[in-house]
Short mmCIF file of C-alpha atoms and ligand atoms in Angstrom, two decimals:
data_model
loop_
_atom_site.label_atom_id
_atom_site.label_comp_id
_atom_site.label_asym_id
_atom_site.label_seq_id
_atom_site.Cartn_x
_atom_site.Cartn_y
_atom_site.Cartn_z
CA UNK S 1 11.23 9.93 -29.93
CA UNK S 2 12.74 5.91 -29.78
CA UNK S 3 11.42 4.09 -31.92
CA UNK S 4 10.07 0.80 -30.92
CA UNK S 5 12.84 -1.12 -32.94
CA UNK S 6 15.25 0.66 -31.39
CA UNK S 7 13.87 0.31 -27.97
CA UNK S 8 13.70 -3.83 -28.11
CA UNK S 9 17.15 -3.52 -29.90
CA UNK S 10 18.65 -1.38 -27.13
CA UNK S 11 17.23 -3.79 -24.59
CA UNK S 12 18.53 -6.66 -25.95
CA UNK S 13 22.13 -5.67 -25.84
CA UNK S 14 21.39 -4.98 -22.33
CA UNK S 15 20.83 -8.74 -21.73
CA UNK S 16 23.89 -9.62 -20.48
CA UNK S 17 23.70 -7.08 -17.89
CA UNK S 18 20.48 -8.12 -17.01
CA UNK S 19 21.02 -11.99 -17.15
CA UNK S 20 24.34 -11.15 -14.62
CA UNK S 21 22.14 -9.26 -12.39
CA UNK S 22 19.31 -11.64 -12.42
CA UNK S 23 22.03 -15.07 -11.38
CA UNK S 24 23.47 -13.28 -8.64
CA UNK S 25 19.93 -12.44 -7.62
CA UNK S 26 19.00 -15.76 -8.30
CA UNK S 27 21.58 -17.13 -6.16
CA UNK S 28 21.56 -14.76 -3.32
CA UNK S 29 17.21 -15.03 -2.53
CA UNK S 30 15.76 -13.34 0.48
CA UNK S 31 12.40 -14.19 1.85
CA UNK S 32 10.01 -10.97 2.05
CA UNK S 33 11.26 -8.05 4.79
CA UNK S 34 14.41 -9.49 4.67
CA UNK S 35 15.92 -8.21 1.11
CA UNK S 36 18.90 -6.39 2.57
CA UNK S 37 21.76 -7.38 -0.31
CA UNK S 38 18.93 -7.55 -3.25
CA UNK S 39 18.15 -3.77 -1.60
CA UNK S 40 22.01 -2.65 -2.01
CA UNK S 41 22.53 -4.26 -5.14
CA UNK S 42 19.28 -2.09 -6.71
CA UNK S 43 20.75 1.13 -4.98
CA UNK S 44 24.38 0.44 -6.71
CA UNK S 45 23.02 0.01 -10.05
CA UNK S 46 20.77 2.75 -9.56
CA UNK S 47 23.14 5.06 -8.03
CA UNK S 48 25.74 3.90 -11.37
CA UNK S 49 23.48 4.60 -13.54
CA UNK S 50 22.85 8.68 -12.42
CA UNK S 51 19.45 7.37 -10.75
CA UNK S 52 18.69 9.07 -7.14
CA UNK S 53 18.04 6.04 -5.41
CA UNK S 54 17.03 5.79 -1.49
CA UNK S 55 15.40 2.95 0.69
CA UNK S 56 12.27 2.43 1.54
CA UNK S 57 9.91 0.37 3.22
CA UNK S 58 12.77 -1.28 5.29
CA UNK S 59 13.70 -3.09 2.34
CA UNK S 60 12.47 -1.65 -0.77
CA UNK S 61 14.18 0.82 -2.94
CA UNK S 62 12.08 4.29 -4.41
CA UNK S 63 14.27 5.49 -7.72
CA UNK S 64 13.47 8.71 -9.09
CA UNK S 65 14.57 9.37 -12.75
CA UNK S 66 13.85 12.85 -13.53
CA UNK S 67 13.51 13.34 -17.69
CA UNK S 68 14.65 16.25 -19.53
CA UNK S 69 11.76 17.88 -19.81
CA UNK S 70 8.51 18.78 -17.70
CA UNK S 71 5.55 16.40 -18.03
CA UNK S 72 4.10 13.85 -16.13
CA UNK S 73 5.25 10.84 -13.93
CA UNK S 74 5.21 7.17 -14.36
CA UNK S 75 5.76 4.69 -11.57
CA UNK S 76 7.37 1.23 -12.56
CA UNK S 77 7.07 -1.60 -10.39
CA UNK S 78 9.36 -5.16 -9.61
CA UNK S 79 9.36 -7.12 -6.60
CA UNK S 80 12.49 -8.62 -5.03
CA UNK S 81 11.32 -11.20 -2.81
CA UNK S 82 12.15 -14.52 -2.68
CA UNK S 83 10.02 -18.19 -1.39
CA UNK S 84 10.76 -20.61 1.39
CA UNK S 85 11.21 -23.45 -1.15
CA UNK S 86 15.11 -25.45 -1.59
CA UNK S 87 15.35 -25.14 -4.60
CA UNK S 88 16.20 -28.55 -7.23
CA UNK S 89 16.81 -26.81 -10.53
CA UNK S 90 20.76 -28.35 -10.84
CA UNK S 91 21.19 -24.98 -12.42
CA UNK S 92 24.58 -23.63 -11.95
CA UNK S 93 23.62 -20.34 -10.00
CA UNK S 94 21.09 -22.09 -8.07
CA UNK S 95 20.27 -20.82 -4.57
CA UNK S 96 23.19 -20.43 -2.17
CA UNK S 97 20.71 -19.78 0.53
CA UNK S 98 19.77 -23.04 1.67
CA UNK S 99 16.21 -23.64 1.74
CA UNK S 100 14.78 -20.13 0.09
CA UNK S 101 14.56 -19.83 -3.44
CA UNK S 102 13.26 -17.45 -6.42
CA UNK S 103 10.59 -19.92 -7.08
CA UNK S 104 8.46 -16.83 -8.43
CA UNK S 105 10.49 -15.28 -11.08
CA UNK S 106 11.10 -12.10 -9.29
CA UNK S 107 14.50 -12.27 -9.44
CA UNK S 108 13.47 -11.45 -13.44
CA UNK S 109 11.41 -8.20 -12.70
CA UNK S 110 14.27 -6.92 -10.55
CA UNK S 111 17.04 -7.29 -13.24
CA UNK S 112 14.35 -6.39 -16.01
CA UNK S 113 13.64 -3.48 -14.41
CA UNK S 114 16.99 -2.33 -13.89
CA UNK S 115 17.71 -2.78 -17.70
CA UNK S 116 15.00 -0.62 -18.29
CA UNK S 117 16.42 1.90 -16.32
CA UNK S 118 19.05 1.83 -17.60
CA UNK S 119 17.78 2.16 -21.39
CA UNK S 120 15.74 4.83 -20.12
CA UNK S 121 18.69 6.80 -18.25
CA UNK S 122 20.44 6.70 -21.47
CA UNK S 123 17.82 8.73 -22.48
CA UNK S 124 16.89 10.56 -20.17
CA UNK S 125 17.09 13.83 -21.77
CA UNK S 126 14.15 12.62 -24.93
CA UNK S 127 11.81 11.94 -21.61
CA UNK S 128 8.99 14.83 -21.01
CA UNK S 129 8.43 13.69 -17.33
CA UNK S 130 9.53 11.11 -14.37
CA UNK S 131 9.75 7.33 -13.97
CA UNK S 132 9.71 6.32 -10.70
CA UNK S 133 11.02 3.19 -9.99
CA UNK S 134 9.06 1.11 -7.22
CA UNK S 135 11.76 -2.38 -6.25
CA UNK S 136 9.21 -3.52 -3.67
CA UNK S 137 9.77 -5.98 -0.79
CA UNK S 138 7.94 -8.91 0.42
CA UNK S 139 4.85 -9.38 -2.34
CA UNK S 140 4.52 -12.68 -1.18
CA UNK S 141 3.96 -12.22 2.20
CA UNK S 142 1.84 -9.26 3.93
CA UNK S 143 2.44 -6.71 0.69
CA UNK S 144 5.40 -4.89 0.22
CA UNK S 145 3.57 -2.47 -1.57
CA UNK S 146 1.18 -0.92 0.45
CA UNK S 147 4.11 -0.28 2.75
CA UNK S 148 5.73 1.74 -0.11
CA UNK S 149 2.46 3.58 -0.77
CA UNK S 150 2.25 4.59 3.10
CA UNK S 151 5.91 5.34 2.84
CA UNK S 152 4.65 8.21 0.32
CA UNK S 153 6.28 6.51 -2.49
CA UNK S 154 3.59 7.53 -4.53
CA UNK S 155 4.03 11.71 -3.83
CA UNK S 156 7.09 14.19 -4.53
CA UNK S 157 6.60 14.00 -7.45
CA UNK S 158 3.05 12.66 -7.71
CA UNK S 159 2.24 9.33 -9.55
CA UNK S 160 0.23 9.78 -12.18
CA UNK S 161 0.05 5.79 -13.59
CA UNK S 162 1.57 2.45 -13.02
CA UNK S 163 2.52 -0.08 -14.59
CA UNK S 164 4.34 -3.14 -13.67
CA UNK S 165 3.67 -7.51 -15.17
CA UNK S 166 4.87 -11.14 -13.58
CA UNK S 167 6.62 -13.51 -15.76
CA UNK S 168 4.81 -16.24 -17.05
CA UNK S 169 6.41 -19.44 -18.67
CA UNK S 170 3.31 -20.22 -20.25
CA UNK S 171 4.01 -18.07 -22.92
CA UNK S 172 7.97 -17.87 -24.47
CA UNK S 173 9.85 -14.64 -24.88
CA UNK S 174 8.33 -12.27 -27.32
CA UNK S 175 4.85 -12.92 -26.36
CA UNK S 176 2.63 -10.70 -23.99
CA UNK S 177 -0.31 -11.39 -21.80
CA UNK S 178 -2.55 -8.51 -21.30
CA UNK S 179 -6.39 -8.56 -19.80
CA UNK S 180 -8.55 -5.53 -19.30
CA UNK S 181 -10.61 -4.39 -16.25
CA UNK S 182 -10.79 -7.11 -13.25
CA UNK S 183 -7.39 -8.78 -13.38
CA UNK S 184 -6.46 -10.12 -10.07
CA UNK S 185 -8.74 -10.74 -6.85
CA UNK S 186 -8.59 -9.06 -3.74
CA UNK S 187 -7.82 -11.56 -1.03
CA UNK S 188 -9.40 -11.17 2.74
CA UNK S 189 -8.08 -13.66 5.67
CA UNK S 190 -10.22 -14.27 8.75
CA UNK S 191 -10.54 -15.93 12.07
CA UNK S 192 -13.50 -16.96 13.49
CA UNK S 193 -13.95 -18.11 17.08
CA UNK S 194 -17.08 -19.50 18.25
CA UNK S 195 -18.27 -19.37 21.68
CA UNK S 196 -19.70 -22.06 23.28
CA UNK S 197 -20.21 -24.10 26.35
CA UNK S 198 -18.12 -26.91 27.35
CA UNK S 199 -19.35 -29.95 28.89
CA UNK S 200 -20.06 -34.02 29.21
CA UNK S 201 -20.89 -35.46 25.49
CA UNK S 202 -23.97 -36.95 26.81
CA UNK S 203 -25.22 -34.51 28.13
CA UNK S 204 -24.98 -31.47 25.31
CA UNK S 205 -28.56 -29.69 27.20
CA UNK S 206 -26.38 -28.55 29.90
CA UNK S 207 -23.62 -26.75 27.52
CA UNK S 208 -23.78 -25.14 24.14
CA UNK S 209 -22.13 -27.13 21.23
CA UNK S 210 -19.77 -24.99 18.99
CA UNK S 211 -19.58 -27.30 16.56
CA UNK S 212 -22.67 -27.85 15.88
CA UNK S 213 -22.45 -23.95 15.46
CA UNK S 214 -19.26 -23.96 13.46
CA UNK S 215 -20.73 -26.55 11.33
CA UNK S 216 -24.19 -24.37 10.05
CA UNK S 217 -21.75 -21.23 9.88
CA UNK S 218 -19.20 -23.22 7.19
CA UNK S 219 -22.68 -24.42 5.12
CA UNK S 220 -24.10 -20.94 5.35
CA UNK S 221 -21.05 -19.34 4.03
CA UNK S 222 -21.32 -21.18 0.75
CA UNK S 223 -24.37 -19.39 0.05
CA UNK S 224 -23.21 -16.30 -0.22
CA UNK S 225 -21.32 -17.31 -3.41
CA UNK S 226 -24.62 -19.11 -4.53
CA UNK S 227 -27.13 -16.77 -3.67
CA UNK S 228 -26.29 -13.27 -2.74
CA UNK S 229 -24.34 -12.66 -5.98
CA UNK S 230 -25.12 -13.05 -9.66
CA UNK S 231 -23.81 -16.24 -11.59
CA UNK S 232 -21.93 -13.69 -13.69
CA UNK S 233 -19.48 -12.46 -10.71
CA UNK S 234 -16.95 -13.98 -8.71
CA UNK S 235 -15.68 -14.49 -5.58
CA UNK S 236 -15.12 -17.40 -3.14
CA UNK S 237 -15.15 -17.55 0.46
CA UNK S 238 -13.02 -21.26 1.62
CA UNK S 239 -12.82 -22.05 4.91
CA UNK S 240 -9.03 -23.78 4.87
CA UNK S 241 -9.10 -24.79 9.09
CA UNK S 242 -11.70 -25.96 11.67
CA UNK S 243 -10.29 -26.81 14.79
CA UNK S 244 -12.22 -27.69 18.10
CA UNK S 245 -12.33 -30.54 20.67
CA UNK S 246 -10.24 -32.86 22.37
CA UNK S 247 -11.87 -36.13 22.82
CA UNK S 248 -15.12 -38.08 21.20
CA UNK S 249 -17.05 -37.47 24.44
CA UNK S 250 -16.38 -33.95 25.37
CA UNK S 251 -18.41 -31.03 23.93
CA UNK S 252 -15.72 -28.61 23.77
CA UNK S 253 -15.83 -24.89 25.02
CA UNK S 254 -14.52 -23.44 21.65
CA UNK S 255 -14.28 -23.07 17.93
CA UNK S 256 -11.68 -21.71 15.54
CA UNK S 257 -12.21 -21.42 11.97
CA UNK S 258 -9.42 -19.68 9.47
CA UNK S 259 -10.22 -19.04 5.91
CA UNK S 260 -9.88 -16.33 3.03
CA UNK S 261 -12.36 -14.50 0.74
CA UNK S 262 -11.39 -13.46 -2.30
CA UNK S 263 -13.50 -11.11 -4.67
CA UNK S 264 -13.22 -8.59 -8.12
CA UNK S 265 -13.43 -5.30 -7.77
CA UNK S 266 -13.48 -3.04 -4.54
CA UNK S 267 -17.66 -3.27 -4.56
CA UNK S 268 -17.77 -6.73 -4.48
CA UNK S 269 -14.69 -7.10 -2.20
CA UNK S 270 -16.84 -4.46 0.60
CA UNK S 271 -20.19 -6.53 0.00
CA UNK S 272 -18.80 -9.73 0.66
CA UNK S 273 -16.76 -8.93 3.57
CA UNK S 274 -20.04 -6.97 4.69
CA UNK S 275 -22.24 -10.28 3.84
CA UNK S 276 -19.66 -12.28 5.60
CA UNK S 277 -19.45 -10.93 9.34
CA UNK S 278 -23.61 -10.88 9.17
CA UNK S 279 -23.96 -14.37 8.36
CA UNK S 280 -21.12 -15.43 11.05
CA UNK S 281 -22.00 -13.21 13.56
CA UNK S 282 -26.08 -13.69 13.24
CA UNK S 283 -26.18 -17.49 12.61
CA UNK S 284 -23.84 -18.11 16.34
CA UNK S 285 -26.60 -15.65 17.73
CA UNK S 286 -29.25 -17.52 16.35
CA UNK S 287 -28.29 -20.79 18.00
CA UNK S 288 -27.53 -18.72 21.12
CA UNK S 289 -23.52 -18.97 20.85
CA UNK S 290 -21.15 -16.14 20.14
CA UNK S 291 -19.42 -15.66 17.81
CA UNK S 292 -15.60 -13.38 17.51
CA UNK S 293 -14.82 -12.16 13.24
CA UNK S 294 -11.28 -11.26 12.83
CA UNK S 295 -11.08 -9.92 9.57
CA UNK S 296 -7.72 -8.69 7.86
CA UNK S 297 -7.33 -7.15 4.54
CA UNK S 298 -4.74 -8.80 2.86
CA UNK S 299 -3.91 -7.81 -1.02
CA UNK S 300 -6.09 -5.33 -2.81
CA UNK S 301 -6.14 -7.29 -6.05
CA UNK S 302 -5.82 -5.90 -9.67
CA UNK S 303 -8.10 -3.93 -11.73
CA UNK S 304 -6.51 -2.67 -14.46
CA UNK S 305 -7.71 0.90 -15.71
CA UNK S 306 -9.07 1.33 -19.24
CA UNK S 307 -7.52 3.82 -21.06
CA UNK S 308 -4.02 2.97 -19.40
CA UNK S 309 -4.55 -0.32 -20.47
CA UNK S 310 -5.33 0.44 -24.04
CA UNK S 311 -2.21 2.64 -24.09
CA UNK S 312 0.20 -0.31 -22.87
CA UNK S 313 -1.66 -2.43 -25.39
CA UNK S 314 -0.71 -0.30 -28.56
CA UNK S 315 3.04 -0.13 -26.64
CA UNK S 316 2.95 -4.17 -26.81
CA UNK S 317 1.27 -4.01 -30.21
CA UNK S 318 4.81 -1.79 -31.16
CA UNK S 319 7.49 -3.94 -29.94
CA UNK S 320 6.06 -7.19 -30.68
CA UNK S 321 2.90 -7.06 -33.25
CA UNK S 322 -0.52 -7.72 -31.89
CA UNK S 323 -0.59 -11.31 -33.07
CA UNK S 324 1.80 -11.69 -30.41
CA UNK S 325 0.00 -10.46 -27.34
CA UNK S 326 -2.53 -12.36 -25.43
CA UNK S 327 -5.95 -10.62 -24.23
CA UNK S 328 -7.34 -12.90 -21.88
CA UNK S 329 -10.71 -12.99 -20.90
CA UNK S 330 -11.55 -13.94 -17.40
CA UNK S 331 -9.71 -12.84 -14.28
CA UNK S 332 -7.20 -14.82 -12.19
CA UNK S 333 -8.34 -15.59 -8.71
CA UNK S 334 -5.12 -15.69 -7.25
CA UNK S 335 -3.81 -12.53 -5.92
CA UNK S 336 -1.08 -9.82 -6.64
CA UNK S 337 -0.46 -6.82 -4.18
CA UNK S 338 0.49 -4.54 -7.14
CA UNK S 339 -3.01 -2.82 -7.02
CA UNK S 340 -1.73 -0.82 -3.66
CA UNK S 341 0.24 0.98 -5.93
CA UNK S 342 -3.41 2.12 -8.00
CA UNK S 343 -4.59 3.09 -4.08
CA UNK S 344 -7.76 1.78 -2.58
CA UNK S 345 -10.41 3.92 -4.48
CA UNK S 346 -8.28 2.87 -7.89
CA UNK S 347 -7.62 6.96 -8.22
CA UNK S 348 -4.42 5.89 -9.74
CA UNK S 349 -4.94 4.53 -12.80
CA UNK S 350 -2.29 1.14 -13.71
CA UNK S 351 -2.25 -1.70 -15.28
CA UNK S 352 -0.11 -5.34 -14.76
CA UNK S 353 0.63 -7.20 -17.46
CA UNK S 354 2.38 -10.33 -17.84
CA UNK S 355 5.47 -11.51 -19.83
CA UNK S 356 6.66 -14.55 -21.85
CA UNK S 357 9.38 -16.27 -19.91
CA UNK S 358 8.95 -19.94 -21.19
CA UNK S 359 10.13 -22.41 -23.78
CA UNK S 360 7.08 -24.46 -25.59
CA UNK S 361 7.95 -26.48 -22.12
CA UNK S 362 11.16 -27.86 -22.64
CA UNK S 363 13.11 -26.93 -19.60
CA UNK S 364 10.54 -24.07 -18.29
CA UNK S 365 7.58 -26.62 -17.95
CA UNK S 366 7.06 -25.37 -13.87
CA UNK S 367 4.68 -23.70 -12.16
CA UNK S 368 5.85 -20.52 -10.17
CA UNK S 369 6.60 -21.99 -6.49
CA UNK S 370 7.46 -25.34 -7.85
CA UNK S 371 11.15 -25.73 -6.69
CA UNK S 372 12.20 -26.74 -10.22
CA UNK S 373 10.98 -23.56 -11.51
CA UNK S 374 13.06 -21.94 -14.24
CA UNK S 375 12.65 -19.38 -16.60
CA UNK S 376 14.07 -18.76 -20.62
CA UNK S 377 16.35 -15.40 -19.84
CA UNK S 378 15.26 -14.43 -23.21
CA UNK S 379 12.18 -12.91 -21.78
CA UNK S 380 14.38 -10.68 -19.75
CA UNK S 381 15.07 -8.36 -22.73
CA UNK S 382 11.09 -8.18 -23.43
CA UNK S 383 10.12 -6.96 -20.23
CA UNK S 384 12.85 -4.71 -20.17
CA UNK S 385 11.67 -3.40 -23.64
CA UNK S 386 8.26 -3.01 -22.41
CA UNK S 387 8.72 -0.90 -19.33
CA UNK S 388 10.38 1.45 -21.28
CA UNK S 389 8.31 1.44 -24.66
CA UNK S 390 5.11 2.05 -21.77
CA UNK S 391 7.18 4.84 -20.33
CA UNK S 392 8.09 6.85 -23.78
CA UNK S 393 4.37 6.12 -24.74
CA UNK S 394 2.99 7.65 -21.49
CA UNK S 395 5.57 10.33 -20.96
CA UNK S 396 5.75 11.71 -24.73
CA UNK S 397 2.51 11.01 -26.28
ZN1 ZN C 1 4.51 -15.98 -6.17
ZN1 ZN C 2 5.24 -13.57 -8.11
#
């Protein structure tokens, strides 16, 4: 089997490939749905490299990299999309598509991964198994991924684990961040209309005021984050919009609400949703108005599986030392869509990780979506590294 110095020294002289890939990436961003030359570029490299590659998920691309042996298969993930931000980095291969930008770093994942397929096809004949290779479409928006998942992307052959990370220029090349269990949270949207009755603002007995309604519903969500769960679990429920009325003297007919709920863990994620439509629905009741939930299930969130975990943690531990990775403790509340890939009842076990693209804040100092957001290439050649020491693990242990 690779060793782990030769796996990080293999990547590395793959970093010119990958930093090529990842400018004309970077120049060439398409928003989510809408990756059509990211999508070809992934299916020439693929197809160069002896990788069956096919489309999927309208944009997306499924690669199938079948070892030379039997054993069991791994599915790698990177996302292509890009954000509606113009982009003011000055950098040389800055955005040529005016006014969308790789403001997220996933121009990185895509040319990572495909330097880690292309370690790995080099290879191919030491692997005891598949990697699948998941270039997913649109993780900002609506979730690329579950569309890959109901495109069957996770059968023929059948996915036994996952594993994918996001950059982070928090942390420089070399370093990575890892945390166990509850990673990311599942994020919920709704709409709420209540339904009252219009009339005359001085004379509110002869309608029904939804704002008044609106109002006690936007207090009385707050308590289910105070008081239906312990002080030890998360979630949040924020009402972001409240729109109604017209004038100062004019009760209107209707109010709309829009907010998201996000929660750990598929319990708490079907209690609070659960929780949620109650309180709505039985506090317009209560005050004799009606009220409509429209509730949409946006990303899963993360929960990253134990054992799997542990396993990409000794692969870190390998390539970098364990002084370099990062366990953090508590969960991120934001949201990643990279748990569809893990399915809904977390049968498949994964784990996401995250990767040092920074430098001690000298030029990387940005958030992701800032549109001065750059990244130290250097961490391109660590990621890389990574997917494939996690895949030999896996595969050949
Ligand atoms: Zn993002
Ligand atoms: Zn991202």
């Amino acid at each position: 089997m690779l060793s782990a110095e030769t796996i990080l020294q293999e990547a590395k002289n793959l970093s010119e490939y990958m930093i090529a890939l990842r400018r004309d990436i970077h120049a060439h961003p398409e928003l989510g749905r809408q990756e059509y030359r990211t999508q070809a570029l992934v299916i020439r490299e693929l197809e160069a490299m002896g990788i069956e590659a096919t489309p999927i998920a309208d944009t997306g691309v499924l690669g199938v990299l079948r070892g030379g042996k039997e054993g069991k298969t791994i599915g790698l993930r990177a996302d292509m999309d890009a954000l509606p931000i113009k982009e003011d980095t000055g950098l040389p291969y800055a955005s040529e598509n005016d006014g969308v930008m790789h403001a997220c770093g996933h121009d990185c994942h895509t040319a990572s991964l495909l330097g880690a397929a292309k370690l790995m096809a080099a290879h191919k004949e030491e692997l005891c198994g598949n990697v699948k290779f998941f270039f997913q479409p649109n993780e900002e928006g609506d979730g690329g991924a579950q569309r890959m998942v109901d495109a069957g992307c996770l059968e023929n052959p059948t996915v036994d684990a996952v594993f994918g990370g996001h950059n982070s220029t928090g942390e420089v090349p070399g370093v990575y961040g890892l945390k166990y269990d509850k990673c990311y949270a599942a994020s919920n949207t709704f709409t709420v209309t209540i339904k009252g009755k219009g009339c005359h603002g001085a004379y509110p007995g002869s309608g029904l005021d939804p704002i008044v309604v609106a109002s006690q519903i936007v207090v009385g969500l707050q308590t289910l984050t105070s008081r239906r769960i312990y002080a030890t679990d998360s979630a949040i429920v924020t009402v972001g919009s409240f729109h109604a009325g017209t004038a100062g003297n004019i009760i209107p007919e209707t109010v709309e609400l829009k907010g998201t709920i996000r929660t750990l863990g598929p319990k708490m994620r079907a209690d609070m949703c659960r929780w949620f439509t109650e309180l709505v629905e039985g506090t317009a009741k209560a005050m004799g108005a009606e009220a409509i939930v429209e509730l949409r299930e946006s990303h899963p969130g993360v929960v990253n599986e134990e054992a799997f975990t542990a396993l990409v943690h000794e692969s870190m531990a390998k390539l970098v030392g364990r002084e370099n990775i990062r366990i953090a403790r508590e969960p991120n509340m934001g949201t990643e869509d990279f748990g569809a890939f893990m399915k809904r009842d977390l049968s498949v076990p994964g784990c996401f990780c995250s990767f040092g693209f920074g430098d001690n804040g000298v030029d990387c100092k940005y958030p992701a979506h800032s549109p001065f957001h750059r990244v130290n290439e250097d961490g391109l050649a660590y990621a890389a590294a990574l997917f494939a020491q996690v895949c030999f693990d896996y595969l050949n242990k």
